Short mmCIF file of C-alpha atoms in Angstrom, two decimals:
data_model
loop_
_atom_site.label_atom_id
_atom_site.label_comp_id
_atom_site.label_asym_id
_atom_site.label_seq_id
_atom_site.Cartn_x
_atom_site.Cartn_y
_atom_site.Cartn_z
CA MET A 1 -135.40 -177.75 3.05
CA GLY A 2 -134.45 -174.05 4.53
CA LYS A 3 -133.39 -171.81 2.82
CA SER A 4 -133.72 -171.15 -1.30
CA VAL A 5 -130.80 -171.42 -4.27
CA ILE A 6 -131.47 -167.78 -4.81
CA ASP A 7 -131.29 -166.54 -1.18
CA VAL A 8 -127.99 -168.99 -0.92
CA LEU A 9 -126.73 -167.03 -3.97
CA VAL A 10 -127.78 -163.71 -2.43
CA GLU A 11 -126.25 -165.00 0.02
CA TYR A 12 -122.68 -166.02 -0.39
CA TRP A 13 -122.28 -165.19 -3.70
CA PRO A 14 -118.97 -163.72 -2.98
CA ILE A 15 -117.88 -167.49 -1.99
CA PHE A 16 -118.81 -168.12 -5.54
CA LEU A 17 -116.96 -166.04 -7.22
CA LYS A 18 -114.37 -166.45 -5.56
CA GLY A 19 -114.23 -170.15 -5.97
CA LEU A 20 -115.01 -169.12 -9.63
CA ALA A 21 -111.94 -167.38 -9.70
CA GLY A 22 -109.54 -170.00 -8.58
CA THR A 23 -110.98 -172.38 -11.00
CA LEU A 24 -110.37 -170.18 -13.50
CA LYS A 25 -106.83 -169.47 -12.45
CA TYR A 26 -105.81 -172.35 -12.00
CA ALA A 27 -107.18 -174.10 -15.41
CA PHE A 28 -105.57 -171.52 -16.59
CA ILE A 29 -102.13 -171.89 -15.25
CA ALA A 30 -102.20 -175.92 -16.16
CA VAL A 31 -103.56 -175.23 -19.68
CA THR A 32 -100.54 -172.45 -20.34
CA LEU A 33 -97.86 -174.75 -18.61
CA GLY A 34 -99.27 -177.40 -19.99
CA SER A 35 -99.32 -176.60 -23.14
CA VAL A 36 -95.40 -175.14 -23.04
CA LEU A 37 -94.65 -178.88 -21.58
CA GLY A 38 -97.24 -180.02 -24.02
CA ALA A 39 -95.25 -179.20 -27.28
CA ALA A 40 -92.20 -179.91 -26.49
CA VAL A 41 -93.17 -183.80 -25.83
CA ALA A 42 -94.95 -183.23 -29.12
CA PHE A 43 -91.64 -182.12 -30.73
CA VAL A 44 -90.18 -185.28 -29.31
CA GLN A 45 -92.56 -187.77 -29.96
CA LEU A 46 -91.89 -186.08 -33.78
CA SER A 47 -88.32 -186.72 -33.71
CA LYS A 48 -86.45 -189.24 -35.46
CA ASN A 49 -84.88 -191.00 -32.82
CA LYS A 50 -87.14 -194.15 -32.03
CA PHE A 51 -86.01 -194.51 -28.61
CA ILE A 52 -86.71 -190.66 -27.21
CA SER A 53 -90.20 -190.60 -29.38
CA PHE A 54 -90.70 -193.87 -27.67
CA ILE A 55 -90.50 -192.32 -24.33
CA ALA A 56 -92.59 -189.50 -25.11
CA SER A 57 -95.27 -191.64 -25.98
CA VAL A 58 -94.66 -193.91 -23.12
CA TYR A 59 -95.71 -190.48 -20.77
CA VAL A 60 -98.71 -189.01 -23.24
CA ASN A 61 -100.10 -192.72 -22.77
CA VAL A 62 -99.43 -192.89 -19.02
CA LEU A 63 -100.89 -189.39 -18.32
CA ARG A 64 -104.11 -190.25 -20.55
CA GLY A 65 -104.60 -194.09 -19.44
CA THR A 66 -104.67 -192.77 -15.66
CA PRO A 67 -107.47 -190.82 -14.17
CA LEU A 68 -106.72 -187.76 -12.91
CA LEU A 69 -107.67 -187.81 -8.89
CA VAL A 70 -105.37 -190.69 -9.33
CA GLN A 71 -102.44 -188.97 -10.51
CA MET A 72 -103.56 -186.20 -7.79
CA TYR A 73 -103.33 -188.06 -5.30
CA ILE A 74 -100.00 -189.86 -6.54
CA SER A 75 -98.04 -186.12 -5.97
CA TYR A 76 -99.76 -185.06 -3.67
CA TYR A 77 -99.30 -187.57 -1.02
CA PHE A 78 -96.67 -190.25 -2.89
CA LEU A 79 -94.35 -187.31 -3.86
CA PRO A 80 -93.58 -185.41 -0.77
CA MET A 81 -93.44 -189.39 0.75
CA ALA A 82 -90.61 -190.82 -1.11
CA ILE A 83 -88.76 -187.10 -1.51
CA PRO A 84 -88.63 -185.63 2.08
CA ALA A 85 -87.41 -182.42 0.95
CA LEU A 86 -90.08 -181.52 -0.63
CA ASN A 87 -92.58 -181.20 2.45
CA ARG A 88 -91.06 -177.58 2.83
CA ILE A 89 -93.28 -176.88 -0.47
CA ASP A 90 -96.53 -175.59 -0.65
CA LYS A 91 -99.12 -178.21 -0.86
CA VAL A 92 -100.60 -176.64 -3.84
CA TYR A 93 -98.09 -177.09 -6.21
CA PHE A 94 -98.58 -180.78 -6.18
CA VAL A 95 -101.88 -180.45 -7.30
CA MET A 96 -100.93 -177.91 -9.69
CA LEU A 97 -97.67 -180.30 -10.93
CA ALA A 98 -100.17 -182.96 -11.58
CA LEU A 99 -103.21 -180.81 -13.41
CA THR A 100 -100.18 -179.72 -16.03
CA LEU A 101 -99.01 -182.50 -16.83
CA ASN A 102 -101.94 -184.08 -17.03
CA SER A 103 -102.76 -181.36 -19.86
CA SER A 104 -99.21 -181.72 -21.30
CA ALA A 105 -100.64 -184.90 -22.78
CA TYR A 106 -103.94 -183.73 -24.03
CA VAL A 107 -101.20 -180.81 -24.89
CA ALA A 108 -99.01 -182.55 -26.87
CA GLU A 109 -101.71 -184.78 -29.00
CA ILE A 110 -103.37 -182.10 -30.42
CA ILE A 111 -100.12 -180.48 -31.75
CA ARG A 112 -99.16 -183.67 -32.66
CA GLY A 113 -102.24 -183.72 -34.34
CA GLY A 114 -102.84 -180.31 -35.65
CA ILE A 115 -98.98 -181.17 -37.63
CA GLY A 116 -100.14 -184.23 -38.20
CA SER A 117 -103.45 -182.69 -40.02
CA VAL A 118 -101.12 -180.43 -42.76
CA ASP A 119 -101.15 -182.01 -46.14
CA PRO A 120 -97.69 -183.50 -46.49
CA GLY A 121 -97.65 -181.76 -50.34
CA GLN A 122 -96.74 -178.78 -48.15
CA THR A 123 -93.21 -180.41 -46.82
CA GLU A 124 -92.47 -181.79 -49.60
CA ALA A 125 -93.08 -178.52 -51.70
CA ALA A 126 -91.05 -176.72 -49.81
CA ARG A 127 -88.38 -178.98 -49.16
CA SER A 128 -88.18 -179.81 -52.59
CA LEU A 129 -86.89 -175.53 -52.73
CA GLY A 130 -84.15 -176.15 -50.53
CA LEU A 131 -85.47 -175.25 -47.44
CA THR A 132 -84.72 -176.82 -44.79
CA LYS A 133 -86.84 -179.38 -42.19
CA SER A 134 -86.72 -176.90 -39.29
CA GLN A 135 -87.45 -173.37 -41.71
CA THR A 136 -90.33 -176.02 -43.56
CA MET A 137 -92.15 -176.67 -39.80
CA LEU A 138 -91.49 -172.63 -38.78
CA ARG A 139 -92.33 -171.13 -41.93
CA ILE A 140 -94.73 -173.56 -43.55
CA ILE A 141 -96.01 -176.73 -41.26
CA LEU A 142 -96.66 -174.80 -37.76
CA PRO A 143 -98.75 -172.16 -38.78
CA GLN A 144 -101.04 -173.85 -40.98
CA ALA A 145 -101.47 -176.10 -37.62
CA VAL A 146 -102.25 -173.31 -36.04
CA LYS A 147 -105.90 -173.26 -37.37
CA ASN A 148 -106.23 -176.83 -36.07
CA ILE A 149 -104.24 -176.48 -32.25
CA LEU A 150 -105.67 -173.12 -31.27
CA PRO A 151 -109.78 -174.09 -30.64
CA ALA A 152 -108.03 -177.61 -29.56
CA LEU A 153 -106.94 -175.51 -27.26
CA GLY A 154 -109.64 -173.60 -25.97
CA ASN A 155 -111.72 -177.20 -25.71
CA GLU A 156 -108.55 -177.52 -23.58
CA TYR A 157 -109.12 -175.27 -21.54
CA ILE A 158 -112.83 -176.23 -21.02
CA ALA A 159 -111.85 -179.26 -20.20
CA MET A 160 -109.90 -178.59 -17.76
CA ILE A 161 -112.38 -176.02 -15.57
CA LYS A 162 -114.31 -178.73 -15.37
CA GLU A 163 -110.54 -181.04 -14.05
CA THR A 164 -109.73 -178.73 -11.72
CA SER A 165 -113.07 -179.51 -9.56
CA LEU A 166 -110.76 -182.24 -8.23
CA ALA A 167 -108.77 -179.60 -7.08
CA GLY A 168 -111.42 -179.08 -4.07
CA THR A 169 -110.94 -182.50 -2.77
CA PHE A 170 -107.25 -181.41 -1.81
CA MET A 171 -108.42 -178.29 0.05
CA LEU A 172 -107.58 -175.54 -3.14
CA TYR A 173 -109.95 -172.81 -2.63
CA GLU A 174 -112.11 -173.25 -6.25
CA LEU A 175 -115.47 -173.76 -7.38
CA MET A 176 -115.71 -177.17 -6.23
CA TYR A 177 -114.38 -176.31 -2.46
CA THR A 178 -117.25 -173.28 -1.76
CA ARG A 179 -118.92 -176.97 -1.31
CA THR A 180 -116.90 -177.91 1.06
CA ILE A 181 -118.02 -174.46 3.06
CA LEU A 182 -120.95 -173.89 2.77
CA ALA A 183 -121.54 -177.61 3.98
CA ASN A 184 -120.66 -176.50 7.68
CA LYS A 185 -123.19 -174.02 7.27
CA TYR A 186 -125.29 -177.15 7.14
CA LEU A 187 -125.98 -175.93 3.23
CA VAL A 188 -125.92 -178.95 0.79
CA TRP A 189 -127.95 -179.06 -2.13
CA GLN A 190 -128.63 -175.11 -2.89
CA PRO A 191 -124.73 -174.63 -3.07
CA GLN A 192 -124.37 -178.04 -5.71
CA LEU A 193 -126.79 -176.49 -7.71
CA ILE A 194 -125.82 -172.96 -7.83
CA ILE A 195 -122.28 -174.56 -8.72
CA ALA A 196 -123.74 -176.64 -11.34
CA GLY A 197 -124.67 -174.06 -13.17
CA ILE A 198 -121.64 -171.79 -12.32
CA TYR A 199 -119.63 -174.04 -14.65
CA LEU A 200 -122.40 -174.79 -17.39
CA VAL A 201 -122.07 -171.03 -18.24
CA VAL A 202 -118.54 -170.33 -17.77
CA THR A 203 -118.06 -173.92 -19.90
CA LEU A 204 -121.05 -172.61 -22.42
CA VAL A 205 -119.85 -169.13 -22.98
CA LEU A 206 -116.34 -170.56 -23.96
CA SER A 207 -117.56 -173.51 -25.97
CA PHE A 208 -119.46 -170.56 -27.73
CA GLY A 209 -116.29 -168.23 -28.24
CA VAL A 210 -114.05 -171.60 -29.63
CA LYS A 211 -116.62 -172.25 -32.13
CA LYS A 212 -115.86 -168.44 -33.19
CA MET A 213 -112.13 -168.31 -33.35
CA GLU A 214 -112.20 -171.50 -35.13
CA LYS A 215 -114.61 -169.85 -37.95
CA ARG A 216 -112.33 -166.98 -38.27
CA LEU A 217 -109.31 -168.45 -38.31
CA SER A 218 -111.28 -171.29 -41.17
CA VAL A 219 -111.37 -168.16 -43.04
CA SER A 220 -108.12 -168.43 -45.29
CA ASP A 221 -109.09 -172.27 -46.24
CA MET B 1 -76.22 -186.40 -77.38
CA THR B 2 -72.42 -186.30 -76.95
CA GLU B 3 -72.07 -189.37 -74.01
CA ASN B 4 -68.74 -187.27 -72.91
CA ARG B 5 -70.54 -184.22 -71.64
CA ILE B 6 -71.49 -184.33 -67.97
CA PRO B 7 -74.83 -185.17 -67.41
CA LEU B 8 -77.37 -182.83 -65.08
CA ILE B 9 -78.70 -185.77 -63.60
CA GLU B 10 -77.47 -189.42 -63.59
CA THR B 11 -79.26 -192.35 -61.98
CA ILE B 12 -76.77 -195.49 -61.83
CA ASP B 13 -79.46 -198.50 -61.26
CA LEU B 14 -81.64 -196.21 -58.97
CA LYS B 15 -83.99 -199.30 -56.61
CA LYS B 16 -86.63 -198.11 -54.13
CA ASN B 17 -88.67 -200.08 -52.27
CA PHE B 18 -92.08 -199.75 -50.44
CA GLY B 19 -91.63 -202.27 -47.98
CA LYS B 20 -92.23 -205.69 -50.50
CA LEU B 21 -93.07 -203.58 -53.05
CA GLU B 22 -89.98 -203.28 -55.72
CA VAL B 23 -91.52 -199.91 -57.27
CA LEU B 24 -88.43 -199.08 -59.57
CA LYS B 25 -86.22 -201.90 -60.06
CA GLY B 26 -82.21 -200.53 -61.35
CA ILE B 27 -82.43 -197.32 -63.87
CA SER B 28 -79.82 -196.06 -64.70
CA GLU B 29 -80.09 -192.78 -67.11
CA LYS B 30 -78.41 -189.59 -67.63
CA ILE B 31 -80.28 -186.41 -68.02
CA PHE B 32 -78.18 -183.47 -70.35
CA ARG B 33 -78.19 -179.70 -69.45
CA GLY B 34 -81.02 -178.24 -72.10
CA GLU B 35 -82.65 -181.73 -72.77
CA VAL B 36 -86.77 -181.65 -72.09
CA VAL B 37 -87.35 -185.39 -71.22
CA SER B 38 -91.02 -187.05 -70.93
CA ILE B 39 -91.92 -189.76 -69.11
CA ILE B 40 -94.21 -191.40 -69.95
CA GLY B 41 -96.33 -195.18 -68.86
CA PRO B 42 -98.87 -196.87 -67.15
CA SER B 43 -100.38 -196.05 -63.16
CA GLY B 44 -98.22 -197.55 -60.81
CA GLY B 45 -94.90 -198.93 -63.15
CA GLY B 46 -92.46 -196.27 -60.88
CA LYS B 47 -92.41 -192.68 -63.26
CA SER B 48 -93.62 -190.56 -60.17
CA THR B 49 -90.98 -192.01 -57.98
CA PHE B 50 -88.36 -192.15 -60.36
CA LEU B 51 -88.80 -188.29 -60.66
CA ARG B 52 -89.13 -187.64 -56.91
CA CYS B 53 -86.16 -190.27 -56.72
CA LEU B 54 -84.03 -187.59 -58.33
CA ASN B 55 -84.55 -184.73 -55.76
CA LEU B 56 -84.79 -187.42 -53.12
CA LEU B 57 -88.18 -187.08 -51.83
CA GLU B 58 -88.25 -190.32 -52.37
CA THR B 59 -84.80 -191.93 -50.54
CA PRO B 60 -83.72 -194.59 -52.45
CA THR B 61 -83.22 -198.23 -51.60
CA SER B 62 -80.07 -198.34 -53.45
CA GLY B 63 -78.03 -196.87 -56.33
CA LYS B 64 -77.32 -193.59 -57.13
CA VAL B 65 -78.93 -190.33 -58.01
CA LEU B 66 -76.14 -187.51 -59.64
CA PHE B 67 -77.17 -183.89 -59.96
CA GLU B 68 -74.10 -182.16 -61.34
CA GLY B 69 -71.82 -184.88 -60.38
CA ALA B 70 -72.55 -184.83 -56.97
CA GLU B 71 -74.19 -187.76 -55.81
CA LEU B 72 -77.48 -186.80 -53.64
CA ASN B 73 -78.11 -189.45 -51.78
CA GLU B 74 -74.76 -190.17 -50.15
CA LYS B 75 -74.76 -188.44 -46.17
CA SER B 76 -72.12 -185.88 -46.59
CA THR B 77 -73.75 -184.23 -49.08
CA ASP B 78 -76.21 -180.53 -48.30
CA LEU B 79 -78.97 -181.95 -49.60
CA ASN B 80 -81.05 -178.43 -48.95
CA LEU B 81 -78.65 -176.68 -51.34
CA HIS B 82 -78.72 -179.19 -54.62
CA ARG B 83 -82.52 -178.73 -53.96
CA GLN B 84 -82.49 -175.32 -54.29
CA ARG B 85 -81.36 -175.85 -57.99
CA ILE B 86 -83.50 -178.31 -58.69
CA GLY B 87 -87.57 -177.07 -59.47
CA MET B 88 -90.39 -179.33 -58.76
CA VAL B 89 -94.04 -178.51 -59.71
CA PHE B 90 -96.29 -181.72 -57.89
CA GLN B 91 -99.96 -182.73 -59.55
CA GLN B 92 -101.25 -181.02 -56.38
CA PHE B 93 -99.59 -177.47 -56.71
CA ASN B 94 -98.89 -177.68 -52.86
CA VAL B 95 -98.40 -173.73 -53.14
CA PHE B 96 -98.55 -172.30 -49.27
CA PRO B 97 -102.66 -171.94 -48.66
CA HIS B 98 -101.53 -169.32 -45.86
CA LEU B 99 -99.11 -166.90 -47.16
CA LYS B 100 -99.85 -164.15 -49.80
CA VAL B 101 -99.53 -165.31 -53.96
CA ILE B 102 -96.28 -162.92 -53.78
CA ASP B 103 -94.76 -164.39 -50.44
CA ASN B 104 -95.21 -168.00 -51.75
CA ILE B 105 -92.44 -167.05 -54.28
CA THR B 106 -90.27 -164.96 -52.20
CA ILE B 107 -90.02 -167.33 -49.23
CA ALA B 108 -87.09 -169.78 -50.56
CA PRO B 109 -85.03 -166.89 -52.40
CA VAL B 110 -85.68 -164.95 -48.77
CA MET B 111 -85.03 -167.97 -46.83
CA THR B 112 -82.05 -169.54 -48.08
CA LYS B 113 -80.03 -166.15 -49.00
CA LYS B 114 -80.66 -166.39 -52.29
CA TYR B 115 -82.33 -162.59 -52.14
CA THR B 116 -82.72 -159.52 -50.49
CA LYS B 117 -86.72 -158.84 -49.64
CA ALA B 118 -87.45 -156.46 -52.20
CA GLU B 119 -85.13 -158.09 -54.16
CA ALA B 120 -86.71 -161.31 -54.21
CA GLU B 121 -90.48 -159.25 -54.61
CA ALA B 122 -88.69 -157.57 -57.41
CA LYS B 123 -87.87 -160.79 -59.36
CA ALA B 124 -91.10 -162.52 -58.18
CA LEU B 125 -93.33 -159.56 -59.76
CA ALA B 126 -91.71 -160.55 -63.17
CA LEU B 127 -92.56 -164.26 -62.42
CA LEU B 128 -96.02 -163.62 -61.63
CA GLU B 129 -96.46 -160.96 -64.61
CA THR B 130 -94.64 -163.46 -67.46
CA VAL B 131 -97.77 -166.42 -66.08
CA GLY B 132 -100.32 -163.35 -65.93
CA LEU B 133 -100.41 -163.64 -62.49
CA ALA B 134 -99.11 -159.64 -61.52
CA ASP B 135 -102.41 -158.70 -60.98
CA LYS B 136 -102.99 -161.70 -58.30
CA ALA B 137 -99.55 -160.91 -56.40
CA LEU B 138 -101.05 -159.62 -52.97
CA GLU B 139 -104.92 -162.08 -52.96
CA TYR B 140 -103.96 -165.48 -51.21
CA PRO B 141 -103.84 -168.75 -53.08
CA ARG B 142 -107.64 -169.56 -51.97
CA LYS B 143 -108.44 -167.13 -54.66
CA LEU B 144 -107.05 -168.78 -57.73
CA SER B 145 -108.34 -171.20 -59.83
CA GLY B 146 -106.42 -174.73 -60.33
CA GLY B 147 -104.61 -173.70 -63.43
CA GLN B 148 -103.21 -170.85 -61.82
CA LYS B 149 -102.45 -172.46 -58.71
CA GLN B 150 -100.20 -174.12 -60.88
CA ARG B 151 -98.94 -171.64 -63.01
CA LEU B 152 -97.95 -170.31 -59.05
CA ALA B 153 -96.07 -173.08 -58.43
CA ILE B 154 -94.22 -172.72 -61.32
CA VAL B 155 -92.87 -169.76 -61.13
CA ARG B 156 -92.90 -170.39 -57.00
CA ALA B 157 -90.06 -172.71 -58.02
CA LEU B 158 -88.28 -170.83 -61.23
CA ALA B 159 -87.76 -168.10 -58.34
CA MET B 160 -84.99 -170.50 -57.16
CA GLU B 161 -83.49 -169.89 -60.38
CA PRO B 162 -83.25 -174.38 -60.52
CA GLU B 163 -80.89 -176.27 -63.36
CA VAL B 164 -83.49 -178.53 -63.81
CA MET B 165 -87.41 -178.23 -63.29
CA LEU B 166 -88.95 -181.21 -62.44
CA PHE B 167 -92.66 -181.66 -62.54
CA ASP B 168 -95.52 -184.40 -61.47
CA GLU B 169 -98.06 -184.52 -63.48
CA PRO B 170 -99.22 -180.92 -63.94
CA THR B 171 -102.03 -181.22 -65.40
CA SER B 172 -103.37 -184.32 -63.91
CA ALA B 173 -105.16 -182.16 -61.22
CA LEU B 174 -106.62 -179.40 -63.57
CA ASP B 175 -110.02 -179.36 -65.76
CA PRO B 176 -109.96 -179.45 -68.56
CA GLU B 177 -110.27 -176.01 -69.73
CA MET B 178 -107.31 -174.59 -67.09
CA VAL B 179 -104.78 -177.67 -68.84
CA LYS B 180 -103.90 -175.75 -72.07
CA GLY B 181 -103.04 -172.60 -70.42
CA VAL B 182 -100.14 -174.46 -67.54
CA LEU B 183 -98.95 -176.03 -70.47
CA GLU B 184 -97.86 -173.51 -72.43
CA VAL B 185 -96.34 -172.18 -69.52
CA ILE B 186 -93.84 -175.36 -69.43
CA GLN B 187 -93.45 -175.45 -73.07
CA GLY B 188 -92.64 -172.20 -72.94
CA LEU B 189 -89.88 -173.02 -70.30
CA ALA B 190 -88.70 -176.26 -72.49
CA GLU B 191 -88.22 -173.67 -75.17
CA SER B 192 -86.29 -171.29 -73.37
CA GLY B 193 -83.37 -173.91 -72.65
CA MET B 194 -84.57 -175.12 -69.00
CA THR B 195 -83.97 -178.08 -68.47
CA CYS B 196 -87.07 -180.47 -67.71
CA VAL B 197 -88.16 -183.77 -66.67
CA ILE B 198 -92.31 -184.02 -66.99
CA VAL B 199 -93.69 -187.28 -65.69
CA THR B 200 -97.50 -186.50 -68.08
CA HIS B 201 -100.20 -188.19 -69.60
CA GLU B 202 -100.43 -185.32 -72.09
CA MET B 203 -98.83 -187.44 -75.04
CA GLY B 204 -99.52 -184.89 -77.51
CA PHE B 205 -98.09 -182.44 -75.00
CA ALA B 206 -94.85 -185.00 -75.04
CA LYS B 207 -94.47 -185.87 -78.37
CA LYS B 208 -94.57 -181.83 -78.98
CA VAL B 209 -91.92 -180.57 -76.46
CA SER B 210 -89.72 -183.17 -75.65
CA ASP B 211 -85.94 -183.84 -77.38
CA ARG B 212 -86.70 -187.43 -75.24
CA VAL B 213 -89.76 -189.68 -74.32
CA LEU B 214 -89.10 -192.86 -71.71
CA PHE B 215 -91.59 -194.95 -71.44
CA ILE B 216 -91.43 -196.93 -67.59
CA ASP B 217 -93.21 -200.29 -67.04
CA GLY B 218 -93.16 -202.03 -64.43
CA GLY B 219 -90.34 -200.43 -62.75
CA VAL B 220 -88.15 -200.26 -65.43
CA ILE B 221 -87.27 -197.92 -68.51
CA ALA B 222 -89.04 -199.87 -71.13
CA GLU B 223 -88.31 -198.06 -73.79
CA SER B 224 -86.98 -194.56 -74.58
CA GLY B 225 -86.32 -192.78 -77.45
CA THR B 226 -87.27 -189.45 -79.44
CA PRO B 227 -90.74 -188.80 -79.48
CA GLU B 228 -91.17 -189.75 -83.03
CA GLU B 229 -89.76 -193.27 -82.50
CA ILE B 230 -91.59 -194.05 -79.11
CA PHE B 231 -95.24 -192.73 -81.23
CA GLU B 232 -94.10 -193.70 -84.55
CA HIS B 233 -91.93 -196.94 -84.68
CA PRO B 234 -92.48 -198.28 -80.60
CA GLN B 235 -90.87 -201.06 -81.17
CA ASN B 236 -91.00 -202.61 -76.93
CA PRO B 237 -94.83 -204.82 -77.35
CA ARG B 238 -95.63 -203.04 -74.12
CA THR B 239 -95.64 -200.00 -75.90
CA LYS B 240 -97.22 -201.03 -78.69
CA GLU B 241 -99.84 -201.80 -75.93
CA PHE B 242 -99.86 -198.49 -74.24
CA LEU B 243 -99.96 -196.59 -76.49
CA ALA B 244 -103.17 -198.04 -77.94
CA GLN B 245 -105.17 -197.51 -74.88
CA VAL B 246 -103.79 -194.02 -74.45
CA LEU B 247 -104.25 -192.45 -77.92
#
């Protein structure tokens, strides 16, 4: 059995802390960039042009309908193979690319759902007053949709914190990667329990934060 | 009504289908400046659809909608510009919940550059005064009762100084004790000379305020006339049947 969980935590806490920092960082970058991209995809999906909205739907469905790990493999191994010039770029970026694109698909659905949840009567009222389509979107629909979008983005961040664990497979220094480091010191089961504990605490704390935000935002109803 | 004046609103053989369902089967009608026209009829008969075609919230399947002679359902027409002059009040109020009462009123005049923010606010306060909501100017709509929300919706439309007001069953979603206050506001408008088109189930009200009543059933204007003609001496058997059921 060897060392206890406490022993390992006390001895190697800087490694876990660095791993957690990596996890939070990668998740944050993926969701932030994914949000920008996802917003663009959502608006394309809402467009009247059937063809481009179809393309956007395909994008969303492919990324949501295939496992993130598969997407990471394609991005990490296949992309540089297909385009050799890409080999000069740090491999980290290929993992981040997969994370970001994956997140953008979920964010696109979140934004589309948030906009769709606003009563169509709001659009009708705004348009009947003579506001243009974009004025209506910016001043009437989006401010109301944000109430649904922000908490859902928080949840997406929480989900992404767990998803980044796959990045450890590609040697990115995040929480799951600490397992590999410590395995070299013949520590196997203790790090795994510690990692699980850290994920749990972080996601519970963040979930609590999202719930609070949800409550605050719904006050104006 | 002399026929040689230009109507404020005119529809020519207006048809509207929802999928295979023919909701409007060809309505030609003229509404003149200053007229108060009530539209009555059974549910599903097409009266709300007809009203919603007048500002193109519903796009007609065929036929024309003319506003001051301009064809609204024509690609080159700047619809937004015309809509600024056609006020509309909805059954579900559709006030903007994320904006304070006063901002509900000023947003359209300011965004369409009709008035500066300061001018729009001064006008909004005056309008709120007329419907007894001046003390609510800085509240959010969630603090208002249904009747207050509807009165807010009415002055929100009036802030654009429209040529005509369209009312789509304005009291149907209200608690009974709220109805009177809203009807009084509409009646006041009608008496001030505002052109009004009102889809309503309030027969007593329609009788009292209207210059003309349209009975829409089965996607056509089955009968039209003065309130007295429609309510006292209906000619069409369908009108008689409908009135017998609701009165």
